[in-house]
Structure formats: structure tokens, C-alpha cells
Short mmCIF file of C-alpha atoms in Angstrom, two decimals:
data_model
loop_
_atom_site.label_atom_id
_atom_site.label_comp_id
_atom_site.label_asym_id
_atom_site.label_seq_id
_atom_site.Cartn_x
_atom_site.Cartn_y
_atom_site.Cartn_z
CA MET A 1 -0.04 0.08 0.10
CA THR A 2 1.54 3.46 -0.59
CA VAL A 3 0.86 6.46 2.24
CA ARG A 4 2.19 9.57 1.81
CA THR A 5 2.60 11.61 4.58
CA ILE A 6 2.85 15.54 4.13
CA ARG A 7 3.95 17.84 6.81
CA VAL A 8 2.14 21.61 7.31
CA GLU A 9 4.88 23.61 9.53
CA GLY A 10 3.87 26.64 10.65
CA ALA A 11 2.48 27.10 15.16
CA ALA A 12 1.15 23.84 14.70
CA PRO A 13 2.11 21.54 12.56
CA TYR A 14 0.38 18.89 11.63
CA ASP A 15 0.15 15.77 8.69
CA VAL A 16 -1.78 14.99 6.00
CA VAL A 17 -1.61 11.50 5.43
CA ILE A 18 -2.80 10.17 2.08
CA GLY A 19 -3.14 6.29 0.88
CA ALA A 20 -5.87 3.25 0.87
CA GLY A 21 -6.33 2.37 4.49
CA VAL A 22 -5.55 4.67 6.37
CA LEU A 23 -8.07 5.53 8.73
CA GLY A 24 -6.13 3.35 11.31
CA GLU A 25 -3.84 6.49 12.19
CA LEU A 26 -6.60 7.76 13.89
CA PRO A 27 -5.75 7.75 17.32
CA ARG A 28 -2.05 8.64 16.10
CA LEU A 29 -3.63 12.02 15.44
CA LEU A 30 -5.62 12.14 17.86
CA GLY A 31 -2.20 12.45 20.29
CA PRO A 32 -2.34 11.98 23.88
CA GLY A 33 -4.12 12.60 26.79
CA VAL A 34 -7.91 12.07 24.19
CA ARG A 35 -10.89 11.34 26.23
CA THR A 36 -13.64 12.08 24.45
CA VAL A 37 -14.00 12.65 21.14
CA ALA A 38 -17.27 13.75 19.33
CA VAL A 39 -17.14 12.50 15.73
CA VAL A 40 -18.93 15.44 13.82
CA HIS A 41 -19.96 13.20 10.73
CA ASP A 42 -21.90 13.87 6.68
CA ALA A 43 -25.37 11.65 7.43
CA GLY A 44 -24.48 10.33 4.83
CA VAL A 45 -21.24 8.60 5.08
CA THR A 46 -22.09 6.54 8.13
CA GLN A 47 -20.52 3.48 6.23
CA VAL A 48 -17.04 5.36 7.01
CA ALA A 49 -18.57 7.02 9.95
CA ARG A 50 -19.68 4.07 11.86
CA PRO A 51 -16.35 1.60 11.68
CA LEU A 52 -14.72 4.59 12.78
CA GLU A 53 -16.21 5.13 15.46
CA ALA A 54 -16.14 1.33 16.62
CA ALA A 55 -12.30 1.52 16.63
CA LEU A 56 -12.08 4.08 18.39
CA GLU A 57 -14.09 2.58 20.78
CA LYS A 58 -12.18 -0.37 20.71
CA ALA A 59 -9.28 1.55 21.15
CA GLY A 60 -10.89 2.66 24.44
CA TYR A 61 -11.74 6.32 23.55
CA ARG A 62 -15.63 7.82 24.70
CA VAL A 63 -17.36 8.68 21.58
CA HIS A 64 -20.24 10.08 20.72
CA ALA A 65 -21.80 10.14 17.01
CA LEU A 66 -23.30 13.52 15.61
CA ALA A 67 -24.08 13.32 12.29
CA VAL A 68 -25.41 16.65 10.52
CA PRO A 69 -26.55 17.52 7.14
CA THR A 70 -25.06 16.06 3.70
CA GLY A 71 -23.35 19.28 1.78
CA GLU A 72 -24.15 22.86 2.46
CA ALA A 73 -26.53 22.25 4.44
CA ALA A 74 -24.10 21.37 7.21
CA LYS A 75 -22.79 24.61 7.04
CA GLU A 76 -26.24 26.34 9.12
CA VAL A 77 -25.83 28.62 12.64
CA HIS A 78 -28.88 26.12 13.83
CA VAL A 79 -26.84 23.22 13.11
CA LEU A 80 -23.47 24.76 14.54
CA ALA A 81 -25.64 25.37 17.94
CA GLY A 82 -26.50 22.27 18.01
CA LEU A 83 -23.37 20.71 18.25
CA TRP A 84 -22.03 23.40 20.88
CA SER A 85 -25.52 21.57 22.87
CA SER A 86 -24.29 18.20 22.71
CA PHE A 87 -21.05 18.68 23.40
CA ALA A 88 -21.91 20.41 26.66
CA GLU A 89 -24.09 17.36 27.79
CA PHE A 90 -21.34 14.68 27.40
CA GLY A 91 -18.94 17.11 28.96
CA MET A 92 -16.44 17.60 25.88
CA THR A 93 -13.65 19.42 28.40
CA ARG A 94 -10.48 21.08 26.31
CA SER A 95 -8.54 17.93 26.73
CA ASP A 96 -11.06 16.38 24.52
CA ALA A 97 -11.16 16.04 20.47
CA VAL A 98 -13.75 16.70 17.51
CA VAL A 99 -13.13 14.35 14.51
CA GLY A 100 -14.67 15.57 10.78
CA VAL A 101 -15.92 13.03 8.57
CA GLY A 102 -16.81 13.64 5.48
CA GLY A 103 -17.03 16.71 2.62
CA GLY A 104 -15.90 20.07 2.90
CA ALA A 105 -19.37 20.77 4.00
CA THR A 106 -18.68 18.73 7.46
CA THR A 107 -15.10 19.13 7.74
CA ASP A 108 -15.49 23.36 8.03
CA LEU A 109 -17.95 22.74 9.75
CA ALA A 110 -16.59 20.10 12.67
CA GLY A 111 -13.73 22.85 12.61
CA PHE A 112 -15.26 25.90 13.52
CA ALA A 113 -17.00 23.70 16.02
CA ALA A 114 -13.61 22.71 17.20
CA ALA A 115 -11.76 26.12 17.19
CA THR A 116 -15.19 27.83 19.30
CA TRP A 117 -15.78 25.23 21.50
CA LEU A 118 -13.91 26.18 25.02
CA ARG A 119 -12.06 28.71 22.90
CA GLY A 120 -10.20 25.51 20.62
CA VAL A 121 -10.02 22.08 21.00
CA ARG A 122 -7.99 19.52 18.77
CA ALA A 123 -9.99 18.41 15.64
CA VAL A 124 -8.64 15.66 12.75
CA LEU A 125 -10.82 15.63 9.45
CA VAL A 126 -11.21 12.87 7.64
CA PRO A 127 -12.40 14.35 4.64
CA THR A 128 -14.66 11.97 1.77
CA THR A 129 -14.74 13.52 -0.77
CA LEU A 130 -12.14 15.19 -3.28
CA LEU A 131 -13.20 18.36 -2.67
CA GLY A 132 -12.15 18.00 0.69
CA MET A 133 -9.11 16.20 0.87
CA VAL A 134 -7.41 18.59 -2.02
CA ASP A 135 -8.95 22.10 -0.22
CA ALA A 136 -11.29 21.84 2.83
CA ALA A 137 -9.46 19.73 5.18
CA VAL A 138 -6.34 21.47 4.72
CA GLY A 139 -5.05 24.92 5.83
CA GLY A 140 -6.47 25.47 9.23
CA LYS A 141 -9.58 27.46 7.82
CA THR A 142 -13.34 26.98 9.47
CA GLY A 143 -16.37 28.63 9.04
CA ILE A 144 -19.99 28.33 8.00
CA ASN A 145 -22.13 30.29 5.67
CA ILE A 146 -24.84 32.96 6.47
CA PRO A 147 -27.34 34.14 3.59
CA GLU A 148 -25.17 36.82 3.30
CA GLY A 149 -22.64 34.73 1.97
CA LYS A 150 -20.82 31.82 1.79
CA ASN A 151 -17.88 31.42 5.01
CA LEU A 152 -18.25 34.65 6.03
CA VAL A 153 -18.42 33.51 9.49
CA GLY A 154 -15.78 31.53 10.06
CA ALA A 155 -11.78 31.08 12.29
CA PHE A 156 -8.76 29.52 11.68
CA HIS A 157 -7.75 26.53 13.70
CA PRO A 158 -5.71 24.42 12.26
CA PRO A 159 -6.28 20.79 12.08
CA GLY A 160 -4.25 18.01 14.49
CA GLY A 161 -4.08 15.76 11.45
CA VAL A 162 -6.11 14.89 8.16
CA LEU A 163 -6.51 11.67 7.42
CA CYS A 164 -7.09 10.12 3.33
CA ASP A 165 -8.36 7.52 2.81
CA VAL A 166 -8.72 7.82 -0.72
CA THR A 167 -10.61 4.44 -1.17
CA THR A 168 -13.33 6.47 0.35
CA LEU A 169 -13.42 8.00 -2.97
CA MET A 170 -14.42 4.95 -4.67
CA THR A 171 -18.79 5.18 -4.47
CA MET A 172 -18.37 9.46 -5.64
CA PRO A 173 -20.72 10.26 -8.33
CA ARG A 174 -18.90 11.53 -10.58
CA GLU A 175 -20.38 15.20 -11.60
CA ASP A 176 -18.71 15.59 -7.47
CA TYR A 177 -15.29 14.37 -8.50
CA VAL A 178 -15.04 15.63 -11.21
CA SER A 179 -16.06 19.69 -9.46
CA GLY A 180 -13.19 18.28 -6.49
CA LEU A 181 -11.01 17.77 -9.41
CA ALA A 182 -11.82 22.04 -10.46
CA GLU A 183 -9.26 22.87 -7.05
CA ILE A 184 -6.57 20.19 -8.49
CA ILE A 185 -6.15 22.05 -11.67
CA LYS A 186 -5.61 25.25 -9.93
CA ALA A 187 -3.01 24.56 -8.06
CA GLY A 188 -1.93 23.25 -11.56
CA PHE A 189 -2.17 26.74 -13.06
CA ILE A 190 -1.01 28.64 -9.76
CA ALA A 191 2.54 26.38 -8.73
CA ASP A 192 2.53 23.25 -10.20
CA PRO A 193 2.15 22.90 -13.90
CA ALA A 194 3.25 19.30 -14.00
CA ILE A 195 -0.91 18.94 -12.93
CA LEU A 196 -1.99 20.04 -16.00
CA ASP A 197 0.05 17.33 -17.55
CA LEU A 198 -1.73 15.03 -15.86
CA VAL A 199 -4.78 15.70 -16.48
CA GLU A 200 -4.64 16.53 -20.30
CA ASP A 201 -2.23 13.35 -20.52
CA ASP A 202 -5.53 11.18 -19.41
CA PRO A 203 -8.62 13.52 -18.93
CA GLU A 204 -10.61 10.35 -18.51
CA GLY A 205 -8.86 8.94 -15.92
CA ALA A 206 -8.55 12.50 -14.35
CA ALA A 207 -12.16 12.22 -14.03
CA THR A 208 -12.51 9.27 -11.97
CA PRO A 209 -10.89 7.90 -9.08
CA SER A 210 -9.77 4.23 -10.00
CA GLY A 211 -7.65 6.96 -12.85
CA PRO A 212 -3.81 5.93 -13.04
CA HIS A 213 -2.86 9.12 -11.80
CA THR A 214 -5.41 9.69 -9.16
CA LEU A 215 -2.72 9.78 -6.04
CA GLU A 216 -0.10 11.70 -7.29
CA LEU A 217 -2.58 14.32 -8.26
CA ILE A 218 -4.12 14.34 -4.93
CA GLU A 219 -0.83 14.40 -3.06
CA ARG A 220 0.57 17.26 -5.50
CA ALA A 221 -2.08 19.74 -5.30
CA VAL A 222 -2.09 18.88 -1.06
CA ARG A 223 2.01 20.05 -1.71
CA VAL A 224 1.06 23.22 -3.13
CA LYS A 225 -1.66 23.83 -0.61
CA ALA A 226 0.95 23.38 2.40
CA GLU A 227 3.42 24.37 0.99
CA VAL A 228 1.64 28.23 0.89
CA VAL A 229 -0.55 27.40 4.05
CA SER A 230 2.89 26.46 5.66
CA ALA A 231 4.39 30.10 4.96
CA ASP A 232 0.78 32.02 5.51
CA LEU A 233 -1.63 30.61 7.93
CA LYS A 234 -3.89 33.71 8.12
CA GLU A 235 -3.80 34.78 4.50
CA ALA A 236 -1.73 37.78 5.20
CA GLY A 237 -0.36 37.96 1.46
CA LEU A 238 0.78 34.64 -0.19
CA ARG A 239 -2.41 32.49 0.61
CA GLU A 240 -4.75 34.99 -1.23
CA ILE A 241 -3.29 32.73 -4.23
CA LEU A 242 -5.02 29.72 -3.32
CA ASN A 243 -8.62 31.98 -3.88
CA TYR A 244 -7.45 31.71 -7.66
CA GLY A 245 -10.86 31.96 -9.41
CA HIS A 246 -13.12 32.42 -6.50
CA THR A 247 -14.39 36.00 -6.42
CA LEU A 248 -16.83 35.13 -9.12
CA ALA A 249 -17.00 31.72 -8.04
CA HIS A 250 -18.23 32.57 -4.13
CA ALA A 251 -20.83 34.69 -6.70
CA ILE A 252 -21.84 31.72 -8.71
CA GLU A 253 -22.86 30.18 -5.13
CA LYS A 254 -25.05 32.69 -3.90
CA ALA A 255 -27.01 33.28 -6.75
CA GLU A 256 -27.92 29.35 -6.96
CA ASP A 257 -28.28 29.77 -2.94
CA TYR A 258 -25.33 27.43 -2.71
CA ARG A 259 -26.42 24.49 -4.72
CA PHE A 260 -24.46 24.66 -7.31
CA ARG A 261 -21.05 23.04 -6.89
CA HIS A 262 -18.04 24.74 -5.51
CA GLY A 263 -15.46 23.19 -8.16
CA HIS A 264 -17.79 23.98 -11.08
CA ALA A 265 -18.17 27.34 -9.41
CA VAL A 266 -14.08 27.98 -9.73
CA ALA A 267 -13.46 26.29 -12.72
CA ILE A 268 -15.74 29.40 -14.15
CA GLY A 269 -14.22 31.48 -12.04
CA MET A 270 -11.22 30.64 -13.21
CA VAL A 271 -11.70 31.60 -16.50
CA TYR A 272 -13.14 34.60 -15.76
CA ALA A 273 -10.06 35.32 -14.03
CA ALA A 274 -7.93 33.84 -17.30
CA GLU A 275 -10.09 36.32 -19.25
CA LEU A 276 -9.84 39.43 -16.60
CA ALA A 277 -5.97 38.89 -16.73
CA ALA A 278 -5.46 38.96 -20.74
CA LEU A 279 -7.82 42.15 -20.74
CA ALA A 280 -5.52 43.41 -18.92
CA GLY A 281 -2.41 43.24 -20.12
CA ARG A 282 -1.12 40.09 -18.24
CA LEU A 283 -1.50 36.93 -19.72
CA SER A 284 -1.11 35.76 -22.25
CA ALA A 285 -4.09 34.06 -24.96
CA ASP A 286 -2.42 30.59 -25.46
CA VAL A 287 -2.28 30.26 -21.20
CA VAL A 288 -6.34 32.16 -21.56
CA ALA A 289 -6.97 28.74 -24.09
CA ARG A 290 -5.21 26.48 -22.09
CA HIS A 291 -7.68 27.79 -18.89
CA ARG A 292 -10.97 26.37 -21.63
CA SER A 293 -9.14 23.65 -22.63
CA VAL A 294 -7.81 21.30 -19.88
CA LEU A 295 -11.17 22.02 -17.53
CA ALA A 296 -13.60 21.41 -20.71
CA ALA A 297 -11.43 17.93 -21.40
CA THR A 298 -12.54 16.44 -17.61
CA GLY A 299 -16.46 17.41 -17.67
CA LEU A 300 -15.93 20.72 -15.86
CA PRO A 301 -17.89 24.20 -17.00
CA VAL A 302 -16.59 27.53 -18.67
CA ALA A 303 -19.32 30.03 -19.08
CA TYR A 304 -22.36 31.26 -16.98
CA GLY A 305 -25.62 33.11 -17.89
CA ALA A 306 -25.29 36.77 -19.22
CA GLU A 307 -27.92 37.57 -17.76
CA ALA A 308 -26.95 37.23 -13.87
CA TRP A 309 -23.43 39.95 -14.42
CA PRO A 310 -25.55 42.87 -12.35
CA ALA A 311 -26.21 40.60 -9.41
CA LEU A 312 -22.96 38.76 -9.31
CA ARG A 313 -21.20 42.35 -9.26
CA ALA A 314 -23.04 43.47 -6.48
CA THR A 315 -22.44 40.37 -4.47
CA MET A 316 -18.85 40.39 -5.51
CA THR A 317 -18.37 43.28 -3.76
CA ILE A 318 -18.57 41.92 -0.28
CA ASP A 319 -16.28 39.53 -1.25
CA LYS A 320 -13.99 38.29 1.81
CA LYS A 321 -10.24 39.59 -0.71
CA SER A 322 -12.12 43.14 -0.36
CA ARG A 323 -10.16 45.64 0.83
CA GLY A 324 -12.42 48.50 1.86
CA SER A 325 -14.77 49.25 -1.28
CA THR A 326 -11.58 47.34 -2.99
CA LEU A 327 -12.07 44.78 -5.46
CA ARG A 328 -8.48 42.65 -5.68
CA PHE A 329 -8.47 39.49 -7.81
CA VAL A 330 -5.93 36.39 -8.19
CA VAL A 331 -4.52 36.88 -11.71
CA LEU A 332 -2.10 34.95 -13.12
CA ASP A 333 1.02 36.05 -15.05
CA GLY A 334 1.63 33.34 -17.03
CA LEU A 335 1.94 29.48 -15.55
CA ALA A 336 2.71 29.00 -11.97
CA LYS A 337 3.20 32.92 -11.90
CA PRO A 338 0.42 34.09 -9.96
CA GLY A 339 -0.26 38.06 -9.17
CA ARG A 340 -2.80 40.19 -7.49
CA LEU A 341 -5.45 42.93 -9.44
CA GLU A 342 -6.40 45.32 -7.52
CA GLY A 343 -9.33 47.76 -8.18
CA PRO A 344 -9.76 46.87 -11.93
CA ALA A 345 -11.99 49.09 -14.08
CA GLU A 346 -15.65 47.91 -14.43
CA GLU A 347 -15.35 48.55 -17.95
CA LEU A 348 -13.11 45.61 -18.08
CA LEU A 349 -14.84 43.55 -15.37
CA GLU A 350 -18.49 43.95 -17.53
CA ALA A 351 -15.80 43.01 -21.07
CA ALA A 352 -14.07 39.74 -18.98
CA TYR A 353 -17.52 38.67 -18.25
CA LYS A 354 -19.24 39.06 -21.24
CA ARG A 355 -15.67 36.66 -22.70
CA ILE A 356 -17.77 33.54 -20.37
CA ALA A 357 -20.87 34.50 -20.80
CA ARG A 358 -23.51 32.16 -23.03
#
């Protein structure tokens, strides 16, 4: 069995363990002194959560299983409040831990619950989706949604460890798996073009968990994120590059009432950012074209409705990357050469959107 361990450095270092059948690493990542474990799991992944809970009980932990709604419905204030109440009911102390099992929404919620309970308890995350493995579970960002926007309420709370068991990906619906692939492709554009080569070499294989390069694609994407967040946990500068494509993506998600797949929105957002950079004279036409070709080859969308622009533009104003009234975009000055575009003219913003409108 191939197991890859990636160390995320910083004030609170932790391991990301990637491989098949790695859930047995959980007690090690929980660390010494933990007695009570709250297993916060997506109600749709009981086939992963139950054996994990049984193993923890056998290892001597007091285990409390807490099921939460599937997907973005988990990241609601009332769900979070329910977790807090449950923690209080079973006397969870500062030396205990939360284990989050599920997709990115579940690990975001579980991480935020851990960050805010008694001002911070240990969290170990077990992502069961591709998006969760390569994006949400790594980096210490936690949060919930409110009607005004996605992830506007949250905290930086590095986990005690992350377990990426690739066998959990095998039952993912294809569209959900491909959605996660968008974040891997993003890592290729901002830092590791070898990812793009692997996807282009076999786009059909990249779009399925049984593909020949699955483990390498996951490892490469996690390494990109690990290197960035090791240097900049709290998005003071460098970490912003991980938001490539996300300014428009978050606006699309809000317009769709969070029923639009995150990776699909990011794919569209990356094409938009590429067009914006090209219009600003910073990116060549061939790199813009490569955005469209590599994303479309895996089945990801590269366009959005023409009539949506006014609402999307209004939503982008409150994007977390904005500073005051200045809108900021992560753009590319070439492959693996990310930069920032601050306060672009309205005409430029609209012209770029017209290029992705359908």
C-alpha cells in the first residue's frame, strides 16, 4: 500500500496522510490525553463513520457520534449551535477532540465547532470527497455560511491531522468527483504545471478515482496547499493565491443559493480570472485557451449565464478578499506566476464576463 505523508508546517504543525486504508492512523493524530471524541459526520457517510467510531471505542475512547446534514446544509448556524449543545451534554473538555468525517462542508463545520468550543479543542479531519481532501480539510480554514454570503463567519484553526483515505472516493458520483478536480487543476495553474500535464495526458482517467494518476494528483495538490499555508496561515499575503477563481465562484454559489457545486463555480471563476488578466495585458491568449481546454476536457463548465452579471457584480463587492471598497482578484502573469489585480475598471470587469457568458 502506498501511503504519502505531507507535513504542514507553522505554529501548529500537522500531518496529512494520503493513501488507501489509512484510517488506522487516527489514534496517532488524536495525540495523548484525549479521552472523549465527538465524531461529527455527514449523515450520508455512515459506512465510513461507523467503523471508525467502533475502532475508536475499541481503542478506549469515549465516542459520541453526531450526524449533520449532507453538503452546504451542514454549514448553518442552527446546526453549529446543536453541536455546541451536544458537546455540553456529554461534558467535552479542553483536552478532548472533534473528528470531522465527510465532505468539505462537514469538515468546515467540525473544524469551526472545535475552534469555538472552550476557545479551541483539537480537531482531526477525515475528508471523504476529493474536494475535501485537496482543499477544505487542509489549511486550517473553518467556517459556516450566513444568508449574506459563504464562509463570512469562521476562524483559522489548524487541525491536529488530516486523513485522506482514497478508498472513500470510489463511491462518489462522477459530477461530485469532477467538481473536486477543479481545485486540483487550480493548483496546477498557480504553482505546479505538472498537474495540468497529467490531466491533459488522460482527462478521462483524471475524472475518475480509479484513474492511474489519482494518488499523484491528490498528493501534488495537497503539497501546493501545504507549502502555501505553512508560510501564511492567516491569508496575510501569499495564501491569497489559493483563492484563484474564487471571487466570481463565491458570487455564483450565492446566486445559486449554494446548490451549485463549488468546483464547477471555481472552474468558471478561473476562466473569468484568466480573461480578466488577458484584458489587463498580463496573460497570454494561449494560457487563457489552456484554461478552457483542460477544464472542459474533464467535464467542468467554463461559462455562465449572460443575464447574471449585475447580481454577481454586486455580490463580489463583499468578497472576503476585498479591502474596503477595492475589489481584488488573484490573476496569473503566466503559468505558476500568480499575482493580484486591485481595483480593475468596471468596463474591464464587464468585458471579461462577456467572454465567459453564454
